[in-house]
């Protein structure tokens, strides 16, 4: 029981604190993204969030998924500078996530 309750409580706690963080296409993804950045490179949180906001706007305007994703990845790389974990782990993970799983979000944004 303890193994289930503790992770759940941690997710709830982080969910409450992510209200202004926009990365991720759903609540769970948002909480996980916020958790990783907060743990790995807290000082980069705002920069990563700006990249996510710009990426969302690009999808909303249907500027081309490949172009939006490429611009997003470049933004993340710049935002991550100065933090090994952010630069080598988090930015590439976020970039790969949108390139792999962003299709549905792009289609949904266009409707």
Coordinates of N, CA and C in Angstrom, one line a residue:
X1 N 0.8 -1.2 0.0 CA 0.0 0.0 0.0 C 0.9 1.3 0.0
X2 N 1.9 1.2 0.8 CA 2.8 2.4 0.9 C 3.4 2.7 -0.4
X3 N 3.8 1.7 -1.2 CA 4.4 1.9 -2.5 C 3.5 2.6 -3.5
X4 N 2.2 2.5 -3.3 CA 1.2 3.1 -4.2 C 0.9 4.5 -3.7
X5 N 0.8 4.7 -2.4 CA 0.3 6.0 -1.8 C 1.4 7.0 -2.0
X6 N 2.7 6.7 -1.7 CA 3.7 7.7 -1.7 C 3.9 8.3 -3.1
X7 N 4.0 7.5 -4.2 CA 4.2 8.1 -5.5 C 2.9 8.9 -5.9
X8 N 1.8 8.4 -5.5 CA 0.5 9.2 -5.8 C 0.6 10.6 -5.1
X9 N 0.9 10.6 -3.9 CA 1.0 11.9 -3.1 C 2.0 12.8 -3.7
X10 N 3.2 12.2 -4.2 CA 4.2 13.1 -4.8 C 3.6 13.7 -6.1
X11 N 2.9 12.9 -6.9 CA 2.4 13.4 -8.2 C 1.3 14.5 -7.9
X12 N 0.5 14.3 -6.8 CA -0.5 15.3 -6.5 C 0.2 16.6 -6.0
X13 N 1.3 16.5 -5.2 CA 2.0 17.6 -4.8 C 2.6 18.4 -5.9
X14 N 3.2 17.7 -6.9 CA 3.8 18.4 -8.0 C 2.7 18.9 -8.9
X15 N 1.6 18.3 -9.0 CA 0.5 18.8 -9.9 C 0.0 20.1 -9.4
X16 N 0.0 20.3 -8.1 CA -0.5 21.5 -7.5 C 0.5 22.7 -7.9
X17 N 1.8 22.4 -7.9 CA 2.8 23.4 -8.2 C 3.1 23.6 -9.6
X18 N 2.5 22.9 -10.6 CA 2.8 23.1 -12.0 C 1.8 24.0 -12.7
X19 N 1.0 24.7 -12.0 CA -0.1 25.4 -12.7 C 0.3 26.4 -13.8
X20 N 1.5 26.9 -13.7 CA 2.0 27.9 -14.7 C 3.0 27.2 -15.7
X21 N 3.3 26.0 -15.5 CA 4.2 25.3 -16.4 C 3.4 24.6 -17.4
X22 N 3.8 24.9 -18.7 CA 2.9 24.4 -19.8 C 3.4 23.2 -20.6
X23 N 4.6 22.7 -20.3 CA 5.1 21.6 -21.1 C 4.3 20.3 -20.9
X24 N 4.2 19.6 -22.0 CA 3.4 18.4 -22.0 C 2.0 18.6 -22.6
X25 N 1.5 17.5 -23.3 CA 0.2 17.7 -23.9 C -0.9 17.2 -23.1
X26 N -0.6 16.8 -21.9 CA -1.7 16.4 -20.9 C -1.2 16.6 -19.5
X27 N -2.1 16.4 -18.6 CA -1.7 16.7 -17.2 C -0.6 15.8 -16.7
X28 N -0.7 14.5 -17.0 CA 0.4 13.6 -16.5 C 1.8 14.0 -17.1
X29 N 1.8 14.3 -18.4 CA 3.0 14.7 -19.1 C 3.5 16.0 -18.5
X30 N 2.6 16.9 -18.2 CA 3.0 18.2 -17.6 C 3.7 18.0 -16.2
X31 N 3.1 17.1 -15.4 CA 3.6 16.9 -14.1 C 5.0 16.2 -14.2
X32 N 5.1 15.3 -15.1 CA 6.4 14.6 -15.2 C 7.5 15.5 -15.8
X33 N 7.2 16.3 -16.8 CA 8.1 17.3 -17.3 C 8.6 18.3 -16.3
X34 N 7.6 18.8 -15.6 CA 7.9 19.7 -14.5 C 8.8 19.1 -13.4
X35 N 8.5 17.9 -13.1 CA 9.4 17.2 -12.1 C 10.8 17.0 -12.5
X36 N 11.0 16.6 -13.8 CA 12.3 16.4 -14.3 C 13.1 17.7 -14.3
X37 N 12.5 18.8 -14.8 CA 13.2 20.0 -14.9 C 13.5 20.6 -13.5
X38 N 12.5 20.5 -12.7 CA 12.7 21.0 -11.3 C 13.8 20.2 -10.6
X39 N 13.9 18.9 -10.8 CA 15.0 18.2 -10.1 C 16.3 18.3 -10.8
X40 N 16.4 18.4 -12.1 CA 17.6 18.4 -12.8 C 18.2 19.8 -13.0
X41 N 17.4 20.8 -13.2 CA 17.9 22.2 -13.5 C 16.8 23.2 -13.3
X42 N 16.5 23.4 -12.0 CA 15.4 24.3 -11.6 C 15.6 25.7 -12.2
X43 N 16.8 26.2 -12.3 CA 17.0 27.5 -12.8 C 16.6 27.7 -14.3
X44 N 16.4 26.6 -15.0 CA 16.0 26.6 -16.4 C 14.5 26.4 -16.6
X45 N 13.8 26.3 -15.6 CA 12.3 26.0 -15.6 C 11.6 27.0 -16.5
X46 N 11.9 28.3 -16.3 CA 11.2 29.4 -17.1 C 11.6 29.3 -18.6
X47 N 12.9 29.1 -18.8 CA 13.3 29.0 -20.2 C 12.7 27.8 -21.0
X48 N 12.7 26.6 -20.3 CA 12.0 25.5 -20.9 C 10.5 25.7 -21.2
X49 N 9.9 26.4 -20.2 CA 8.5 26.7 -20.3 C 8.2 27.6 -21.5
X50 N 9.1 28.6 -21.7 CA 9.0 29.5 -22.9 C 9.1 28.7 -24.2
X51 N 10.0 27.8 -24.2 CA 10.1 26.9 -25.4 C 8.8 26.2 -25.7
X52 N 8.3 25.6 -24.6 CA 7.0 24.9 -24.8 C 5.9 25.8 -25.2
X53 N 5.8 27.0 -24.7 CA 4.7 27.9 -25.1 C 4.8 28.3 -26.6
X54 N 6.1 28.5 -27.0 CA 6.3 28.9 -28.4 C 6.0 27.7 -29.3
X55 N 6.3 26.5 -28.9 CA 6.0 25.3 -29.6 C 4.5 25.1 -29.7
X56 N 3.8 25.3 -28.6 CA 2.3 25.2 -28.7 C 1.7 26.2 -29.7
X57 N 2.2 27.4 -29.6 CA 1.7 28.5 -30.6 C 2.0 28.1 -32.0
X58 N 3.2 27.5 -32.3 CA 3.5 27.1 -33.6 C 2.6 26.0 -34.1
X59 N 2.2 25.0 -33.2 CA 1.3 24.0 -33.5 C -0.1 24.6 -33.8
X60 N -0.5 25.5 -32.9 CA -1.8 26.2 -33.1 C -1.9 26.9 -34.4
X61 N -0.9 27.5 -34.9 CA -0.8 28.2 -36.2 C -0.6 27.3 -37.4
X62 N -0.3 26.0 -37.1 CA -0.1 25.0 -38.1 C 1.0 25.4 -39.1
X63 N 2.1 25.8 -38.5 CA 3.3 26.2 -39.3 C 4.1 25.1 -39.9
X64 N 3.6 23.9 -39.7 CA 4.4 22.7 -40.2 C 5.0 22.0 -39.0
X65 N 4.6 20.8 -38.8 CA 5.1 20.0 -37.6 C 6.6 19.9 -37.5
X66 N 7.2 19.6 -38.6 CA 8.7 19.5 -38.7 C 9.4 20.8 -38.3
X67 N 8.9 21.9 -38.8 CA 9.4 23.2 -38.5 C 9.2 23.5 -37.0
X68 N 8.0 23.3 -36.5 CA 7.7 23.6 -35.1 C 8.6 22.7 -34.2
X69 N 8.8 21.5 -34.5 CA 9.6 20.6 -33.7 C 11.1 20.9 -33.7
X70 N 11.5 21.3 -34.9 CA 12.9 21.7 -35.1 C 13.2 23.0 -34.3
X71 N 12.4 23.9 -34.4 CA 12.5 25.2 -33.7 C 12.5 24.9 -32.2
X72 N 11.6 24.1 -31.7 CA 11.5 23.7 -30.3 C 12.8 23.1 -29.8
X73 N 13.3 22.1 -30.6 CA 14.6 21.5 -30.2 C 15.7 22.5 -30.1
X74 N 15.8 23.4 -31.0 CA 16.8 24.4 -30.9 C 16.7 25.3 -29.7
X75 N 15.4 25.7 -29.4 CA 15.1 26.5 -28.3 C 15.5 25.8 -27.0
X76 N 15.2 24.5 -26.9 CA 15.6 23.7 -25.7 C 17.1 23.6 -25.5
X77 N 17.8 23.4 -26.6 CA 19.3 23.3 -26.6 C 19.9 24.6 -26.0
X78 N 19.3 25.8 -26.5 CA 19.8 27.1 -26.0 C 19.4 27.2 -24.5
X79 N 18.2 26.9 -24.2 CA 17.7 27.0 -22.8 C 18.5 26.1 -21.8
X80 N 19.0 25.0 -22.3 CA 19.7 24.0 -21.4 C 21.1 24.4 -21.1
X81 N 21.7 25.3 -21.9 CA 23.1 25.6 -21.8 C 23.5 25.9 -20.3
X82 N 24.6 25.4 -19.9 CA 25.1 25.7 -18.5 C 24.7 24.6 -17.5
X83 N 23.9 23.7 -17.9 CA 23.4 22.6 -17.0 C 23.6 21.3 -17.7
X84 N 24.6 20.5 -17.2 CA 24.9 19.2 -17.8 C 23.6 18.3 -18.0
X85 N 22.9 18.2 -16.9 CA 21.7 17.3 -16.9 C 20.6 17.8 -17.9
X86 N 20.4 19.1 -17.9 CA 19.4 19.7 -18.8 C 19.9 19.6 -20.3
X87 N 21.2 19.8 -20.5 CA 21.7 19.8 -21.8 C 21.8 18.4 -22.4
X88 N 22.2 17.4 -21.6 CA 22.5 16.1 -22.1 C 21.3 15.1 -21.9
X89 N 20.4 15.4 -21.0 CA 19.3 14.5 -20.7 C 17.9 15.1 -21.0
X90 N 17.6 16.2 -20.4 CA 16.2 16.7 -20.5 C 15.9 17.3 -21.8
X91 N 16.7 18.2 -22.3 CA 16.5 18.8 -23.6 C 16.3 17.7 -24.7
X92 N 17.3 16.8 -24.8 CA 17.1 15.7 -25.9 C 15.8 14.9 -25.6
X93 N 15.5 14.6 -24.4 CA 14.3 13.8 -24.1 C 13.0 14.6 -24.5
X94 N 12.9 15.9 -24.2 CA 11.8 16.6 -24.6 C 11.7 16.7 -26.1
X95 N 12.8 16.9 -26.8 CA 12.9 17.0 -28.2 C 12.4 15.7 -28.9
X96 N 13.0 14.6 -28.4 CA 12.6 13.3 -28.9 C 11.1 13.0 -28.7
X97 N 10.6 13.4 -27.5 CA 9.2 13.2 -27.2 C 8.3 13.9 -28.2
X98 N 8.5 15.1 -28.6 CA 7.6 15.8 -29.5 C 7.8 15.2 -30.9
X99 N 9.0 14.8 -31.3 CA 9.2 14.3 -32.6 C 8.6 12.9 -32.7
X100 N 8.5 12.2 -31.6 CA 7.9 10.8 -31.7 C 6.4 10.8 -31.4
X101 N 6.0 11.6 -30.5 CA 4.6 11.6 -30.1 C 3.8 12.8 -30.4
X102 N 4.3 13.8 -31.1 CA 3.6 15.1 -31.3 C 2.6 15.1 -32.4
X103 N 2.5 14.0 -33.1 CA 1.5 14.0 -34.3 C 0.1 14.3 -33.9
X104 N -0.4 13.6 -32.8 CA -1.8 13.8 -32.4 C -2.0 15.2 -31.9
X105 N -1.0 15.7 -31.2 CA -1.2 17.1 -30.7 C -1.2 18.1 -31.8
X106 N -0.4 17.9 -32.8 CA -0.4 18.8 -34.0 C -1.7 18.7 -34.7
X107 N -2.2 17.5 -34.9 CA -3.5 17.4 -35.6 C -4.6 18.1 -34.8
X108 N -4.6 17.8 -33.5 CA -5.6 18.4 -32.6 C -5.6 19.9 -32.6
X109 N -4.4 20.5 -32.6 CA -4.2 21.9 -32.6 C -4.8 22.6 -33.9
X110 N -4.8 21.8 -35.0 CA -5.3 22.3 -36.2 C -6.8 22.3 -36.4
X111 N -7.5 21.7 -35.4 CA -9.0 21.6 -35.6 C -9.6 22.8 -34.8

